[in-house]
Coordinates of C-alpha atoms in Angstrom, one line a residue:
Chain A
X291 CA -14.0 17.1 -13.7
X292 CA -10.8 18.8 -12.4
X293 CA -12.2 22.3 -12.4
X294 CA -9.6 23.5 -15.0
X295 CA -11.2 24.6 -18.3
X296 CA -9.2 24.7 -21.5
X297 CA -10.4 26.1 -24.8
X298 CA -10.5 25.2 -27.6
X299 CA -10.5 21.4 -27.3
X300 CA -9.4 20.9 -30.9
X301 CA -7.7 23.3 -33.3
X302 CA -6.5 22.7 -36.8
X303 CA -4.3 25.3 -38.5
X304 CA -1.6 25.8 -41.1
X305 CA 2.1 26.3 -40.8
X306 CA 3.1 29.9 -40.2
X307 CA -0.1 30.8 -38.4
X308 CA -0.6 32.0 -34.9
X309 CA -3.0 30.5 -32.3
X310 CA -4.0 31.3 -28.7
X311 CA -4.9 28.6 -26.2
X312 CA -6.9 29.6 -23.1
X313 CA -7.0 28.2 -19.6
X314 CA -9.3 29.0 -16.7
X315 CA -7.8 27.5 -13.5
X316 CA -9.8 26.1 -10.6
X317 CA -11.5 28.7 -8.5
X318 CA -9.0 30.2 -6.1
X319 CA -5.9 28.6 -7.7
X320 CA -3.1 31.1 -8.1
X321 CA -0.6 29.0 -10.0
X322 CA -1.0 28.0 -13.6
X323 CA 1.3 25.6 -15.5
X324 CA 1.5 24.8 -19.2
X325 CA 2.7 21.5 -20.5
X326 CA 3.2 20.1 -24.0
X327 CA 2.5 16.5 -24.7
X328 CA 3.6 14.9 -28.0
X329 CA 3.9 11.3 -28.8
X330 CA 7.6 11.0 -28.5
X331 CA 8.3 13.6 -25.8
X332 CA 5.9 12.9 -23.0
X333 CA 4.8 15.8 -20.8
X334 CA 7.2 18.7 -21.3
X335 CA 7.0 21.6 -18.9
X336 CA 6.7 25.0 -20.7
X337 CA 6.0 27.7 -18.2
X338 CA 4.5 28.6 -14.8
X339 CA 2.7 31.7 -13.6
X340 CA 1.8 32.6 -10.1
X341 CA -0.7 35.3 -9.4
X342 CA 0.1 37.1 -12.7
X343 CA 3.8 36.8 -12.6
X344 CA 6.1 34.3 -14.4
X345 CA 7.6 31.9 -11.9
X346 CA 9.5 29.3 -13.9
X347 CA 10.4 28.6 -17.5
X348 CA 11.0 25.3 -19.1
X349 CA 11.6 24.2 -22.7
X350 CA 9.4 26.9 -24.2
X351 CA 10.3 28.1 -27.7
X352 CA 10.8 31.8 -28.4
X353 CA 7.9 31.5 -30.8
X354 CA 5.7 30.7 -27.8
X355 CA 4.6 33.1 -25.1
X356 CA 2.2 33.1 -22.2
X357 CA 0.6 35.4 -19.7
X358 CA -1.7 35.2 -16.7
X359 CA -4.3 37.9 -16.4
X360 CA -5.7 39.7 -13.2
X361 CA -8.6 37.3 -13.2
X362 CA -6.1 34.4 -13.1
X363 CA -6.9 32.9 -16.4
X364 CA -4.0 32.3 -18.7
X365 CA -3.3 32.2 -22.4
X366 CA -0.6 30.4 -24.3
X367 CA 0.3 32.1 -27.6
X368 CA 1.9 30.0 -30.3
X369 CA 3.2 31.8 -33.4
X370 CA 5.0 30.9 -36.7
X371 CA 3.6 27.4 -36.3
X372 CA 5.5 24.4 -37.6
X373 CA 4.4 20.9 -38.2
X374 CA 6.4 19.8 -35.1
X375 CA 4.2 22.0 -32.9
X376 CA 1.3 19.6 -33.3
X377 CA 0.6 18.3 -29.8
X378 CA -1.7 18.3 -26.9
X379 CA -1.2 21.4 -24.7
X380 CA -2.3 21.0 -21.1
X381 CA -2.9 23.6 -18.5
X382 CA -2.8 22.7 -14.8
X383 CA -3.4 24.7 -11.7
X384 CA -2.5 24.5 -8.1
X385 CA -3.7 26.4 -5.0
X386 CA -0.3 27.3 -3.7
X387 CA 2.9 28.0 -5.6
X388 CA 5.2 25.2 -4.8
X389 CA 3.7 22.0 -3.6
X390 CA 0.6 19.8 -3.7
X391 CA -1.6 18.4 -6.4
X392 CA -1.6 19.8 -9.9
X393 CA -5.1 19.7 -11.4
X394 CA -5.0 19.2 -15.2
X395 CA -7.5 20.3 -17.8
X396 CA -8.4 18.0 -20.6
X397 CA -6.0 19.7 -23.0
X398 CA -6.1 21.5 -26.3
X399 CA -5.2 19.3 -29.3
X400 CA -3.3 21.4 -31.9
X401 CA -2.8 20.0 -35.4
X402 CA -0.6 22.0 -37.7
X403 CA -1.0 21.1 -41.4
Chain B
X69 CA 18.1 20.6 -14.5
X70 CA 16.1 17.7 -13.2
X71 CA 15.7 14.6 -15.4
X72 CA 13.3 11.7 -14.7
X73 CA 13.7 8.3 -16.3
X74 CA 10.8 5.9 -16.3
X75 CA 10.6 2.2 -17.1
X76 CA 9.1 0.2 -18.6
X77 CA 7.4 2.1 -21.4
X78 CA 4.8 -0.6 -21.8
X79 CA 3.6 -3.2 -19.4
X80 CA 1.0 -5.9 -19.9
X81 CA -0.3 -7.9 -17.0
X82 CA -3.2 -10.4 -16.3
X83 CA -6.1 -9.2 -14.2
X84 CA -5.3 -9.8 -10.5
X85 CA -1.5 -9.7 -11.0
X86 CA 0.7 -6.9 -9.6
X87 CA 2.3 -4.2 -11.7
X88 CA 5.5 -2.2 -10.9
X89 CA 6.7 0.9 -12.6
X90 CA 10.1 2.4 -11.7
X91 CA 11.5 5.9 -12.0
X92 CA 14.9 7.5 -11.3
X93 CA 15.6 11.2 -10.8
X94 CA 18.8 13.1 -11.2
X95 CA 18.6 16.1 -8.8
X96 CA 19.1 15.2 -5.2
X97 CA 17.2 18.4 -4.2
X98 CA 13.9 17.0 -5.5
X99 CA 11.6 16.5 -2.6
X100 CA 8.1 15.8 -4.0
X101 CA 7.3 12.7 -6.1
X102 CA 3.7 12.3 -7.5
X103 CA 2.3 9.7 -9.8
X104 CA -0.4 10.6 -12.3
X105 CA -2.8 8.4 -14.3
X106 CA -3.9 9.5 -17.8
X107 CA -6.9 7.8 -19.4
X108 CA -7.5 8.2 -23.1
X109 CA -8.7 11.6 -24.1
X110 CA -8.3 13.1 -20.6
X111 CA -5.7 15.1 -18.6
X112 CA -3.4 13.4 -16.1
X113 CA -4.9 12.8 -12.6
X114 CA -3.0 12.4 -9.4
X115 CA -3.3 9.0 -7.9
X116 CA -0.7 9.1 -5.1
X117 CA 2.3 11.2 -4.0
X118 CA 5.2 10.9 -1.6
X119 CA 7.5 13.5 0.0
X120 CA 11.2 13.1 0.6
X121 CA 10.8 12.6 4.3
X122 CA 8.8 9.4 3.8
X123 CA 10.0 6.0 2.5
X124 CA 6.7 4.4 1.6
X125 CA 3.0 5.3 1.3
X126 CA 0.0 3.2 0.6
X127 CA -3.6 3.9 -0.6
X128 CA -5.7 0.7 -1.0
X129 CA -4.2 -1.2 -3.9
X130 CA -1.6 1.4 -4.7
X131 CA 1.7 2.0 -3.0
X132 CA 4.8 4.1 -3.7
X133 CA 8.3 3.6 -2.4
X134 CA 11.2 6.1 -2.3
X135 CA 14.9 5.5 -2.0
X136 CA 16.6 8.9 -1.7
X137 CA 20.0 7.4 -1.6
X138 CA 19.6 5.7 -4.9
X139 CA 17.3 8.5 -6.3
X140 CA 14.8 5.9 -7.2
X141 CA 11.0 5.6 -6.6
X142 CA 8.4 3.1 -7.7
X143 CA 4.7 2.6 -8.1
X144 CA 3.2 -0.7 -7.1
X145 CA -0.4 -1.7 -8.1
X146 CA -1.7 -4.9 -6.6
X147 CA -4.7 -7.0 -7.7
X148 CA -4.9 -5.1 -11.0
X149 CA -8.2 -4.6 -12.7
X150 CA -9.1 -3.8 -16.3
X151 CA -9.9 -0.2 -15.3
X152 CA -6.3 0.2 -14.2
X153 CA -5.4 0.2 -17.9
X154 CA -4.0 3.7 -18.7
X155 CA -0.8 5.6 -19.1
X156 CA 1.1 6.3 -15.8
X157 CA 3.5 9.1 -15.3
X158 CA 6.0 9.6 -12.5
X159 CA 7.2 13.1 -11.7
X160 CA 9.6 15.0 -9.4
X161 CA 9.8 18.5 -8.2
X162 CA 11.8 20.8 -6.1
X163 CA 9.9 23.0 -3.6
X164 CA 12.1 26.1 -3.9
X165 CA 12.2 26.1 -7.6
X166 CA 8.6 26.9 -8.1
X167 CA 7.4 23.4 -7.7
X168 CA 7.2 22.6 -11.4
X169 CA 6.8 18.9 -12.1
X170 CA 9.3 17.2 -14.3
X171 CA 7.6 14.1 -15.7
X172 CA 9.0 10.7 -16.8
X173 CA 8.2 9.4 -20.3
X174 CA 5.1 7.4 -19.2
X175 CA 4.2 3.7 -18.9
X176 CA 1.3 2.3 -20.9
X177 CA -0.3 -0.3 -18.6
X178 CA -2.6 -2.9 -20.1
X179 CA -4.5 -5.2 -17.8
X180 CA -6.0 -8.2 -19.6
X181 CA -9.2 -9.8 -18.3

């Protein structure tokens, strides 16, 4: 158990809908990272937050947004869903901002029908 | 931005043999190179990492080598066991760019008893 909790574990929805994925980082970890894993794309970095502020942005679509709350949990919002958004979405956390081990949750599997 | 290439995409070995996975990175500013193991249905888990001021690091049956000049790093697993079967990812990151990890495409290792 990495200590990172993601909910829901599985989510099935229709095209055009909006979903929210939730992540609780390890106790005390200030940095949260979101990654998308699809079969043909590997682990793609989406976005990073550090202590409530956006720190880095990767290949995140404009239809996607995220935030980190004062209690350090984070949410990834996916809107106007398309079939191609079906993937595993991982959250990871780290104690410090820039280096050291990233601890991954078990992921949220999103299926868009 | 940083790009990480990983080879091979699949690797099958007999139990007891060695396995080698290779990665190259594009940004010479990268200074942290972790390797993650992902078992079915789980999130990636760190198995070993190396920083740019070190050429080689070992941890029991696992070793990683780094060639900064060639921008190349490799994972070596000796005396492979069936429980080593998993997907392995290499990654690279730059300390002063938020420390986000850019992952390779992954190698599916199968160890046959």
